């Protein structure tokens, strides 16, 4: 044979893959062709076998930055016509190719919009094959201009020439545009009044936004995946006004800076954090604040700041000359999904921003900014959205024969997961399903991704909790075989799945810590030591179950958890002895305690200790605020001994609470009590792991999962103890440790169960 077909699967469309193939094939003097189709990219290439090997090696070495190859399939074919290597037009086909995530402004385009002699000087929609919108503008696959929201813009001659020039950075860059032919940005007033400028003919709308921000105004800006709300991060008045109008009193705001050097004025930035900031994904990176201060209202009570760099030319043009960062937070009222549609945005945001920078390139799919943090030496995704989703996550090849699946995720930080073979597409972060608008956004996202990926599930995977909104969503999908999965098993399985463990991998130990989820027999769990594989989970130890008077209100009112914990551990006198809890003992509470559901929740234990210390005792305005305050109270490098905590079944938390109250009465500061709690829980987890090893000595791997592991203080201490005991530890990386990662775990469990049924039946 002197020709073969090579199929590339993965993120290979819309990323400059074909021109790279053509360039390298021509450099090797090999004839053939390359084309996009519904399955990815197909190359037919002639020439000697050795030359073809050289070609493939060179290609893999010189992949374009946004390309990600999941699989290569090679097969012999009949030879090629002619002696040239050509790029063929796209073929329609069943959609099995990955949809590329959006990519932040690249250095070349960033330089170009600043070059007064370049054609795209100050053009807010400059993009190339290395950057720009992908997922947010795609309406169908294969990815071609006609299948994007750019289809309404007819390329001018110059753009057309670049688009067709294989040597150009914009060769087949589908969103290609310039000031003559492409979208335009426009500054509007959200009250509908005309924008009046003194020099009527020459308003540079983007420049005007910079001036407005300098004046302390709040401006809504249409970003890649939706509207964002921006204001001067150095102006306390502006930031406080944004908080009041957005009805978001405390939850930290994200910041946008011009470059890494500017971020370093306010935060310590490690090498890998700097790389994450400037990566094509362009996430918000949580960094340790140090150096100059911004407005105190940016992130009240936090030791970290979340920074990102410009994701589009619009952001770059605004930031370039501002000389300081701006607040850049998602454009919504608290708890609602981000605004995407222009009319809707201007109307809904009119009470928050007086000005909006809009434009006429429609957003096909809304998507929030992603959040990452360096923990235990690696960048870890805490919110998976713009720049990451919907790139597939590769599972172990042993999942290849699993039926197509849909896993619906959890109730908070909801995501869903479409699993086909060993490729799992985790949806972008949607939000909390308490809010009807968020449920609509979830259903819309589900419909569009299923259509885009041509996915029709044969099975569903659901959380075991009957009260989650995902139950109703599942019913609306019709009668499908459904797996109901314990919340904490799914948390653990998500980590196993992203680390590429096979479907029949042997059991591991899992320490799953979070707020709340449903486990065996309808019990509410939240601090569990499990032995599990993909098929099943067994609980070996746990925090004791404690009442949650008022149910869900406990998560918003930490004093409730404090009272419940103290009454259970030490009785009512203990509650009376805590100044922060005075006056909380009422007959209504007595009744609530007697009828309350109980849960073994790590999140509620942190809330309880925070409340006793007077940290957000009466209420929080966002999830885990009290626990975060407790984490922030711990001094770095503190070597306090741990409080006595045991996770053995039947153990009591009385020793812990006696110690806390003794320290409180002795006037020890919150920093010491918080440090002792973190260390106590870390030691208890390591103890529980040791006890598990006595029963199951063959297990040497431990998985950490659940939202509580976003607590870096607890993570560091627990890891130190576990590693000293010789455990090999698996942590979430690409997938959030919190409920945002649940759907991947559910999908992997349901797939493994379906596969093992096949084995049993066969
Ligand atoms: Zn670019
Ligand atoms: Zn043009
Ligand atoms: Fe959870």
XYZ file of C-alpha atoms and ligand atoms in Angstrom:
765
model
C 0.000 0.000 0.000
C 1.224 3.479 -0.720
C -1.652 5.487 0.726
C -3.648 5.532 3.913
C -6.556 7.263 5.580
C -5.931 8.850 8.957
C -8.888 9.955 11.048
C -8.327 12.404 13.888
C -10.922 12.652 16.642
C -11.031 15.306 19.319
C -10.923 19.094 19.179
C -9.683 19.387 15.611
C -12.170 21.697 13.894
C -11.955 25.466 13.930
C -8.490 25.457 15.445
C -6.294 25.687 12.335
C -5.784 21.943 12.142
C -6.295 21.430 8.387
C -3.799 24.119 7.268
C -1.229 22.655 9.635
C -1.806 19.213 8.109
C -1.495 20.669 4.596
C 1.669 22.632 5.393
C 3.418 19.608 6.889
C 2.280 17.225 4.127
C 3.607 19.632 1.497
C 6.866 20.074 3.375
C 7.252 16.298 3.185
C 6.291 16.296 -0.514
C 3.337 13.957 0.089
C 0.151 14.055 -2.028
C -3.376 13.717 -0.669
C -6.133 15.739 0.946
C -7.599 16.768 4.297
C -11.188 17.573 5.190
C -13.533 18.257 8.111
C -16.513 15.985 8.579
C -18.966 15.189 11.334
C -16.488 12.823 12.963
C -13.497 15.119 13.098
C -10.810 15.465 10.459
C -9.921 12.902 7.800
C -6.573 12.898 6.022
C -5.877 10.766 2.960
C -2.180 10.738 2.291
C 0.082 9.001 -0.215
C 3.817 8.389 -0.371
C 6.168 5.857 1.154
C 5.293 4.385 4.531
C 8.394 5.862 6.161
C 7.594 9.333 4.824
C 4.049 9.054 6.138
C 5.373 8.171 9.584
C 7.634 11.235 9.477
C 4.641 13.347 8.469
C 2.533 12.095 11.374
C 5.324 12.607 13.888
C 5.893 16.159 12.635
C 2.163 16.879 12.797
C 1.851 15.717 16.401
C 4.889 17.808 17.290
C 3.555 20.961 15.633
C -0.134 20.808 16.540
C -1.862 24.193 16.607
C -2.241 25.429 20.204
C -6.007 24.864 20.490
C -6.061 21.408 18.907
C -6.523 18.405 21.153
C -6.423 14.924 19.655
C -8.329 12.189 21.458
C -7.885 9.367 18.982
C -6.099 8.584 15.731
C -7.389 5.777 13.490
C -5.313 4.656 10.516
C -6.407 2.390 7.677
C -4.948 1.547 4.255
C -6.681 2.965 1.169
C -6.511 2.880 -2.608
C -3.996 5.589 -3.305
C -4.442 9.269 -4.043
C -5.111 11.215 -7.225
C -2.588 13.773 -8.404
C 0.629 14.896 -6.797
C -0.701 17.825 -4.772
C -1.909 18.023 -1.197
C -5.203 19.887 -1.011
C -7.714 21.011 1.570
C -11.194 19.819 0.606
C -14.539 21.382 1.419
C -16.392 20.139 4.480
C -18.670 17.116 4.370
C -21.890 16.781 6.290
C -21.969 13.771 8.558
C -23.169 12.540 11.901
C -21.879 14.889 14.555
C -19.311 13.073 16.607
C -16.605 15.655 16.588
C -15.801 17.689 19.647
C -17.005 21.279 19.735
C -14.050 23.496 20.551
C -14.287 25.735 23.607
C -13.846 29.486 23.195
C -10.306 30.799 23.346
C -9.111 34.050 24.866
C -7.480 36.761 22.753
C -4.089 35.521 21.492
C -0.857 37.561 21.611
C -0.837 38.100 17.807
C -4.360 39.514 17.710
C -3.672 41.530 20.845
C -0.647 43.126 19.174
C -2.582 43.742 15.970
C -5.397 45.740 17.567
C -2.750 47.996 19.114
C -0.876 48.564 15.850
C -2.044 51.824 14.186
C -0.840 50.530 10.811
C -2.687 47.204 10.989
C -5.998 46.677 9.251
C -7.686 45.730 12.513
C -6.340 48.580 14.628
C -8.788 48.995 17.547
C -11.192 46.478 15.984
C -13.134 44.785 18.828
C -13.769 41.509 16.963
C -10.310 40.569 15.748
C -9.845 36.774 15.970
C -7.777 34.100 14.270
C -7.454 30.322 14.285
C -5.676 30.564 17.643
C -8.271 32.628 19.468
C -11.817 33.867 19.535
C -15.318 32.483 19.916
C -16.051 28.828 19.077
C -18.702 27.134 21.251
C -20.507 30.415 21.896
C -21.175 31.024 18.190
C -21.624 27.503 16.802
C -25.140 26.438 15.794
C -24.361 23.137 14.021
C -21.448 20.860 13.120
C -19.262 20.657 11.100
C -17.896 23.993 12.216
C -18.112 26.285 9.184
C -19.017 29.938 8.851
C -22.570 29.038 7.783
C -23.008 27.049 11.014
C -22.134 29.997 13.230
C -23.818 33.191 14.298
C -21.393 34.961 11.919
C -23.380 33.679 8.928
C -25.122 37.049 8.523
C -21.837 38.902 7.910
C -20.509 38.755 4.347
C -16.711 38.813 4.223
C -15.101 41.781 2.491
C -12.464 41.142 -0.176
C -9.557 41.548 2.227
C -11.019 39.181 4.813
C -11.902 36.702 2.075
C -8.299 36.747 0.849
C -6.962 36.038 4.350
C -9.599 33.361 4.901
C -8.500 31.541 1.754
C -4.754 31.993 2.148
C -3.345 28.824 3.665
C -0.315 30.744 4.885
C -2.424 33.257 6.789
C -3.088 33.077 10.527
C -6.761 33.518 9.625
C -6.987 30.701 7.087
C -10.471 29.275 7.649
C -10.867 31.227 10.880
C -14.666 31.063 10.748
C -15.366 34.203 12.817
C -12.967 36.283 10.670
C -14.088 39.896 10.360
C -12.809 43.434 10.131
C -14.124 46.935 10.651
C -15.466 47.006 7.100
C -17.441 43.760 7.055
C -17.825 42.412 10.585
C -19.790 43.036 13.747
C -19.662 46.422 15.452
C -19.825 47.409 19.099
C -22.185 50.135 20.177
C -22.571 52.003 23.426
C -26.180 52.390 24.537
C -27.933 53.777 27.572
C -30.012 51.090 29.250
C -32.893 53.561 29.739
C -33.155 53.882 25.967
C -32.073 57.542 25.857
C -29.639 58.395 23.034
C -25.929 58.550 23.747
C -24.820 62.100 23.152
C -21.198 62.933 22.576
C -19.718 66.418 22.203
C -17.891 65.414 19.038
C -20.914 63.875 17.389
C -19.176 62.257 14.454
C -16.301 60.523 16.203
C -17.518 58.568 19.222
C -15.265 55.568 19.726
C -17.725 53.438 21.672
C -15.120 51.202 23.303
C -12.981 54.164 24.299
C -16.083 55.791 25.741
C -16.545 52.778 28.036
C -13.070 53.344 29.415
C -13.988 56.954 30.162
C -17.229 55.892 31.862
C -15.405 53.390 34.073
C -12.885 56.071 35.047
C -15.799 58.264 36.081
C -17.061 55.547 38.430
C -19.976 54.374 36.281
C -21.203 50.763 36.069
C -21.188 49.430 32.501
C -22.645 46.185 31.173
C -20.376 44.653 28.538
C -21.295 41.869 26.146
C -18.503 39.326 26.506
C -17.929 35.990 24.778
C -20.548 34.017 26.644
C -22.862 36.681 27.997
C -23.112 40.069 29.609
C -20.731 41.151 32.329
C -21.009 44.020 34.778
C -17.927 46.179 35.103
C -16.746 49.062 37.256
C -13.512 50.608 38.522
C -12.039 48.136 41.043
C -10.139 50.931 42.783
C -13.276 52.961 43.477
C -14.999 51.861 46.675
C -18.026 53.991 45.785
C -18.434 52.280 42.410
C -17.941 48.756 43.765
C -20.292 49.347 46.710
C -22.903 50.751 44.325
C -22.599 47.666 42.109
C -23.071 45.434 45.184
C -26.179 47.336 46.251
C -27.718 47.309 42.769
C -26.879 43.670 42.053
C -28.135 42.698 45.540
C -24.947 40.822 46.201
C -23.666 42.056 49.560
C -20.524 39.954 50.093
C -19.744 37.289 47.516
C -16.376 38.177 45.957
C -16.299 39.881 42.558
C -13.960 38.743 39.809
C -11.374 41.202 38.521
C -10.070 41.854 35.038
C -6.506 43.090 34.573
C -4.489 44.071 31.514
C -1.671 41.560 32.019
C 0.107 39.329 34.531
C 2.399 42.165 35.658
C -0.609 44.254 36.594
C -2.066 41.303 38.557
C 1.255 41.020 40.447
C 0.698 44.477 41.938
C -2.182 43.019 43.966
C -1.469 39.291 44.290
C 1.292 36.732 44.536
C 1.376 34.867 41.209
C 3.276 31.601 40.761
C 4.587 30.383 37.417
C 1.688 27.990 36.890
C -0.832 30.616 37.963
C 0.660 33.020 35.415
C 0.353 30.335 32.740
C -3.276 29.711 33.687
C -4.043 33.445 33.507
C -2.622 33.721 29.984
C -3.862 30.325 28.758
C -6.343 30.106 25.863
C -9.024 29.087 28.387
C -8.495 32.417 30.167
C -10.195 31.502 33.469
C -10.586 33.497 36.653
C -7.593 32.425 38.767
C -7.969 32.622 42.555
C -4.787 34.184 43.918
C -3.425 35.121 47.326
C -3.846 38.872 47.843
C -0.604 40.685 48.632
C 0.717 44.130 47.798
C -1.455 47.074 46.792
C -5.093 47.133 47.858
C -8.166 47.556 45.702
C -11.578 48.725 46.934
C -12.418 46.745 50.127
C -15.829 45.776 48.717
C -14.247 43.743 45.904
C -13.805 40.657 48.121
C -14.821 41.395 51.723
C -13.252 39.117 54.335
C -11.202 37.158 51.781
C -7.504 36.505 51.519
C -7.830 35.684 47.852
C -8.724 37.696 44.767
C -10.002 36.219 41.515
C -8.271 37.703 38.475
C -8.640 37.096 34.747
C -7.022 38.688 31.698
C -8.830 40.099 28.634
C -10.705 37.306 26.839
C -11.704 39.451 23.843
C -10.353 42.524 22.029
C -13.171 44.531 23.649
C -11.806 43.780 27.104
C -8.247 44.414 25.960
C -9.077 47.771 24.401
C -10.817 48.924 27.580
C -8.104 47.684 29.942
C -5.115 48.722 27.889
C -5.068 52.365 28.883
C -6.946 52.217 32.155
C -3.823 51.493 34.201
C -5.724 49.501 36.858
C -8.034 46.474 37.092
C -11.804 46.571 36.855
C -14.467 44.458 38.499
C -15.916 42.098 35.889
C -18.746 39.967 37.225
C -21.471 38.061 35.435
C -24.339 40.219 34.243
C -27.291 39.046 36.260
C -29.199 39.592 39.421
C -27.808 37.360 42.160
C -28.985 33.728 41.746
C -30.216 34.263 38.181
C -28.401 33.041 35.075
C -26.237 35.401 33.096
C -27.899 37.583 30.444
C -27.164 36.460 26.898
C -29.836 37.937 24.651
C -29.373 41.668 23.837
C -32.915 42.956 24.445
C -33.315 40.837 27.552
C -29.932 41.991 28.855
C -30.531 45.682 28.409
C -33.915 45.366 30.074
C -32.888 43.132 32.969
C -29.647 44.970 33.635
C -31.112 48.474 33.381
C -31.530 48.616 37.151
C -27.832 47.851 37.669
C -25.920 49.486 34.825
C -26.828 52.787 33.185
C -24.702 51.948 30.159
C -24.197 48.864 28.030
C -21.638 48.049 25.359
C -23.620 45.835 22.988
C -22.734 44.322 19.639
C -24.378 42.471 16.777
C -22.586 39.108 16.861
C -25.228 36.872 18.484
C -24.263 34.477 21.273
C -25.536 30.995 20.398
C -24.814 29.506 23.835
C -24.380 31.464 27.035
C -21.448 30.520 29.212
C -20.000 31.908 32.426
C -16.375 32.598 33.196
C -14.460 29.607 34.560
C -12.722 29.583 37.944
C -9.488 27.763 38.762
C -7.142 27.682 41.734
C -3.689 26.283 42.290
C -3.999 23.691 45.040
C -1.405 21.104 46.003
C 0.881 22.393 43.261
C -1.562 22.035 40.371
C -4.149 24.238 38.700
C -7.571 22.813 39.504
C -10.885 23.746 37.930
C -13.500 24.901 40.449
C -16.055 26.153 37.927
C -15.907 24.583 34.474
C -17.294 26.924 31.867
C -15.821 29.312 29.249
C -12.600 28.006 27.743
C -13.030 24.455 29.110
C -16.562 23.358 28.251
C -17.628 21.550 26.151
C -14.248 19.933 25.405
C -14.675 16.209 26.072
C -13.060 14.434 28.992
C -11.437 11.174 27.957
C -12.371 8.175 30.074
C -10.517 4.879 30.055
C -11.009 2.924 26.766
C -12.836 0.226 28.743
C -15.866 2.575 28.692
C -15.972 2.477 24.873
C -18.820 -0.046 24.631
C -21.092 1.720 27.132
C -24.501 2.828 25.829
C -24.965 6.559 25.202
C -25.860 8.137 28.511
C -27.126 11.348 30.014
C -26.319 12.150 33.643
C -28.285 15.048 35.080
C -25.981 16.114 37.902
C -26.936 17.763 41.188
C -29.201 20.553 42.304
C -26.599 23.200 43.098
C -23.871 24.231 40.650
C -25.769 22.077 38.202
C -24.124 20.535 35.155
C -25.084 17.561 33.019
C -22.876 15.062 31.282
C -23.292 13.429 27.865
C -21.326 10.220 27.695
C -20.717 8.378 24.457
C -18.188 5.608 24.411
C -15.211 6.760 26.405
C -15.812 10.438 25.695
C -17.669 12.474 28.313
C -18.867 15.980 27.560
C -19.516 17.866 30.765
C -21.849 20.803 30.189
C -20.793 24.295 31.165
C -21.650 25.291 34.731
C -25.326 26.324 34.813
C -26.049 27.365 38.402
C -28.428 26.480 41.220
C -31.711 24.912 40.132
C -33.791 26.677 42.816
C -34.319 29.544 40.426
C -36.838 28.985 37.580
C -34.725 30.977 35.117
C -31.758 28.728 35.881
C -33.893 25.641 35.264
C -34.798 27.129 31.854
C -31.126 27.801 31.134
C -30.295 24.201 32.102
C -32.986 22.789 29.811
C -31.929 25.058 26.962
C -28.303 24.050 27.383
C -29.312 20.373 27.471
C -31.376 20.641 24.277
C -28.733 22.532 22.337
C -25.775 20.358 23.367
C -27.698 17.161 22.653
C -28.594 18.511 19.200
C -25.099 19.829 18.517
C -23.472 16.532 19.457
C -26.301 14.459 17.947
C -26.630 12.665 21.262
C -29.678 10.554 22.085
C -29.255 8.832 25.426
C -30.289 5.231 25.951
C -30.009 5.621 29.725
C -30.208 8.271 32.411
C -28.226 8.722 35.596
C -29.789 10.682 38.440
C -28.906 11.754 41.963
C -30.644 9.648 44.613
C -32.357 12.738 46.102
C -36.063 12.764 45.159
C -36.353 16.519 45.734
C -33.828 17.622 43.134
C -35.231 19.494 40.157
C -33.336 17.093 37.883
C -36.052 14.491 38.665
C -38.653 16.567 36.801
C -36.231 17.256 33.977
C -35.617 13.501 33.688
C -39.357 12.828 33.470
C -39.674 15.308 30.617
C -37.166 13.219 28.628
C -39.498 10.224 28.470
C -39.204 6.687 29.759
C -35.575 5.655 29.829
C -33.817 3.097 32.043
C -32.548 5.160 34.971
C -29.781 4.649 37.515
C -30.231 6.451 40.839
C -26.862 7.200 42.363
C -25.780 8.168 45.856
C -24.507 11.704 45.874
C -21.159 10.909 47.485
C -20.493 7.864 45.349
C -20.853 10.145 42.312
C -18.434 12.673 43.854
C -15.802 9.943 44.257
C -16.446 8.386 40.837
C -15.960 11.743 39.092
C -12.349 11.752 40.272
C -11.793 8.125 39.258
C -13.243 8.901 35.830
C -11.122 11.953 35.082
C -7.996 10.139 36.217
C -8.711 7.532 33.546
C -9.340 4.495 35.742
C -10.884 1.516 33.911
C -14.576 0.662 34.344
C -13.636 -2.439 36.358
C -10.911 -0.768 38.443
C -10.403 -2.193 41.943
C -11.901 -0.280 44.885
C -10.308 2.826 46.375
C -10.871 4.688 49.595
C -12.769 7.978 49.209
C -13.011 10.880 51.642
C -16.022 12.837 50.443
C -16.748 16.082 52.263
C -19.467 18.520 51.253
C -22.619 20.268 52.393
C -25.284 17.694 51.886
C -26.300 14.826 49.677
C -28.357 11.681 49.779
C -26.808 8.322 50.563
C -27.959 4.890 51.520
C -31.602 4.528 52.650
C -32.333 8.201 52.128
C -29.887 9.346 54.826
C -28.333 12.791 54.393
C -24.564 12.611 54.234
C -21.747 15.127 53.994
C -18.541 13.789 55.547
C -18.098 10.205 54.436
C -15.366 7.609 54.322
C -16.286 5.246 51.494
C -14.750 2.224 49.865
C -15.873 2.354 46.284
C -15.283 1.468 42.682
C -17.441 2.524 39.741
C -20.089 -0.100 40.531
C -20.724 0.299 44.217
C -19.847 2.172 47.383
C -19.745 1.104 50.993
C -19.614 3.503 53.926
C -16.922 2.782 56.537
C -17.039 5.889 58.700
C -18.612 9.314 58.906
C -19.130 12.377 61.054
C -22.015 11.776 63.470
C -25.439 12.810 62.200
C -26.683 16.074 63.678
C -30.099 17.740 63.460
C -30.713 20.470 60.899
C -33.460 22.566 62.513
C -35.224 24.398 59.704
C -33.794 22.065 57.053
C -32.355 24.047 54.150
C -32.331 27.212 56.253
C -29.310 25.787 58.101
C -27.095 26.498 55.103
C -28.141 30.169 55.188
C -28.290 30.662 58.969
C -25.182 29.167 60.618
C -26.503 29.713 64.194
C -28.958 26.870 63.540
C -26.138 24.389 63.006
C -24.287 25.747 66.043
C -27.297 25.240 68.325
C -28.010 21.765 66.948
C -24.398 20.663 67.360
C -24.097 22.043 70.897
C -27.427 20.637 72.093
C -26.569 17.193 70.736
C -23.004 17.203 72.091
C -23.384 18.998 75.421
C -26.996 20.068 76.009
C -28.770 23.428 76.187
C -26.521 24.877 78.922
C -23.685 24.865 76.399
C -25.732 27.012 74.011
C -26.459 29.510 76.822
C -22.720 29.810 77.527
C -21.879 31.062 74.026
C -22.288 34.837 73.725
C -22.813 34.726 69.945
C -25.819 32.425 70.431
C -27.614 34.308 73.202
C -31.369 34.518 72.746
C -31.511 31.671 70.238
C -33.269 29.261 72.605
C -36.982 29.552 71.793
C -39.876 27.069 72.024
C -40.135 27.120 68.223
C -36.521 26.015 67.984
C -37.106 23.216 70.511
C -39.871 21.917 68.299
C -37.804 22.331 65.121
C -34.958 20.365 66.692
C -37.235 17.477 67.634
C -38.612 17.138 64.109
C -35.480 18.084 62.146
C -33.809 15.853 59.558
C -30.279 14.834 60.512
C -27.138 14.961 58.420
C -23.479 14.022 58.788
C -22.320 17.194 57.055
C -18.795 18.617 57.119
C -20.144 21.888 55.746
C -22.574 22.254 58.652
C -19.813 21.488 61.191
C -17.726 24.355 59.757
C -20.796 26.616 59.860
C -21.420 25.657 63.486
C -17.888 26.466 64.651
C -17.887 29.721 62.654
C -21.203 30.722 64.237
C -19.925 30.023 67.749
C -16.988 32.330 66.988
C -19.397 35.031 65.820
C -18.491 34.695 62.135
C -21.702 35.285 60.152
C -23.687 33.738 63.028
C -27.100 35.062 62.032
C -26.875 34.621 58.296
C -24.774 34.322 55.174
C -25.444 35.878 51.784
C -23.768 33.175 49.703
C -23.013 29.488 49.979
C -20.312 28.470 52.472
C -19.575 32.080 53.467
C -19.173 31.173 57.162
C -16.914 28.215 56.365
C -14.784 30.440 54.124
C -14.465 32.977 56.925
C -13.300 30.197 59.222
C -10.692 29.096 56.671
C -9.554 32.690 56.183
C -9.151 33.042 59.979
C -6.391 30.414 60.118
C -2.897 31.934 60.117
C -0.650 30.472 57.477
C 1.941 28.192 59.052
C 0.013 27.868 62.302
C 1.064 24.678 64.122
C -1.845 24.408 66.560
C -2.703 20.876 67.727
C -5.995 19.445 66.471
C -9.212 19.143 68.446
C -10.260 15.568 69.234
C -12.542 14.394 66.401
C -13.485 10.847 65.494
C -15.319 9.617 62.426
C -15.841 6.112 63.790
C -19.514 5.068 63.785
C -21.076 5.766 67.172
C -18.459 8.348 68.174
C -19.668 11.623 69.636
C -18.600 15.190 68.948
C -18.739 16.047 72.672
C -14.920 16.082 73.090
C -14.602 18.472 70.136
C -17.257 20.851 71.411
C -15.986 20.791 75.020
C -12.564 21.787 73.725
C -13.995 24.560 71.522
C -16.006 26.025 74.409
C -13.045 25.802 76.793
C -10.866 27.714 74.315
C -13.630 30.233 73.719
C -14.064 30.814 77.450
C -10.288 31.185 77.817
C -10.446 33.995 75.290
C -8.383 32.295 72.599
C -8.671 34.114 69.279
C -10.726 32.802 66.371
C -7.498 32.133 64.434
C -6.418 29.525 67.023
C -9.815 27.843 67.335
C -10.212 27.727 63.543
C -6.716 26.227 63.137
C -7.424 23.567 65.774
C -10.675 22.587 64.053
C -8.997 22.216 60.641
C -6.143 20.178 62.105
C -8.561 18.049 64.164
C -10.660 17.153 61.138
C -7.552 16.443 59.024
C -6.239 14.079 61.712
C -9.625 12.408 62.048
C -9.709 11.759 58.306
C -6.213 10.290 58.348
C -7.210 8.120 61.336
C -10.287 6.911 59.499
C -8.161 6.072 56.460
C -5.793 4.080 58.675
C -8.712 2.191 60.213
C -10.014 1.433 56.714
C -6.614 0.052 55.720
C -6.721 -2.387 58.593
C -9.923 -3.832 57.122
C -8.894 -3.571 53.463
C -5.069 -3.716 53.351
C -5.046 -4.108 49.540
C -6.340 -0.556 49.091
C -3.545 1.995 48.704
C -5.275 4.840 46.844
C -7.446 7.486 48.442
C -9.677 9.904 46.536
C -10.616 13.337 47.910
C -13.809 14.816 46.535
C -16.673 17.127 47.477
C -16.947 20.908 47.720
C -15.284 21.152 51.146
C -11.948 20.298 49.474
C -11.932 23.803 48.028
C -10.766 24.642 51.555
C -7.014 24.874 50.978
C -6.131 24.818 54.690
C -7.974 21.537 55.252
C -6.588 20.088 52.017
C -2.932 20.845 52.861
C -3.195 19.393 56.348
C -5.069 16.281 55.285
C -2.650 15.630 52.422
C 0.321 15.953 54.762
C -1.105 13.264 57.091
C -2.263 10.957 54.295
C 1.053 11.087 52.469
C 2.974 10.490 55.677
C 0.928 7.299 55.939
C 1.953 6.264 52.420
C -1.365 6.775 50.620
C -1.362 7.673 46.983
C -3.902 10.467 46.667
C -6.146 11.348 43.715
C -7.554 14.873 43.596
C -9.957 16.460 41.106
C -8.143 18.461 38.419
C -10.198 19.113 35.285
C -13.531 18.614 37.002
C -14.786 20.652 39.963
C -14.606 18.912 43.373
C -18.004 20.449 44.197
C -21.419 19.459 42.816
C -20.372 20.808 39.397
C -18.480 17.533 38.914
C -21.282 15.189 40.037
C -22.712 14.528 36.575
C -19.418 13.069 35.328
C -19.324 10.676 38.289
C -22.955 9.686 37.731
C -22.309 9.033 34.043
C -19.259 6.876 34.762
C -21.125 4.838 37.405
C -24.129 4.268 35.145
C -21.842 3.328 32.248
C -19.844 0.874 34.352
C -23.051 -0.692 35.651
C -24.435 -1.048 32.122
C -21.160 -2.666 31.021
C -21.120 -5.102 33.932
C -24.761 -6.052 33.221
C -23.709 -6.892 29.673
C -20.951 -9.069 31.068
C -23.371 -10.823 33.410
C -25.998 -11.337 30.700
C -23.462 -12.380 28.088
Zn -5.743 35.471 17.520
Zn -13.443 42.328 6.340
Fe -22.034 17.473 47.016
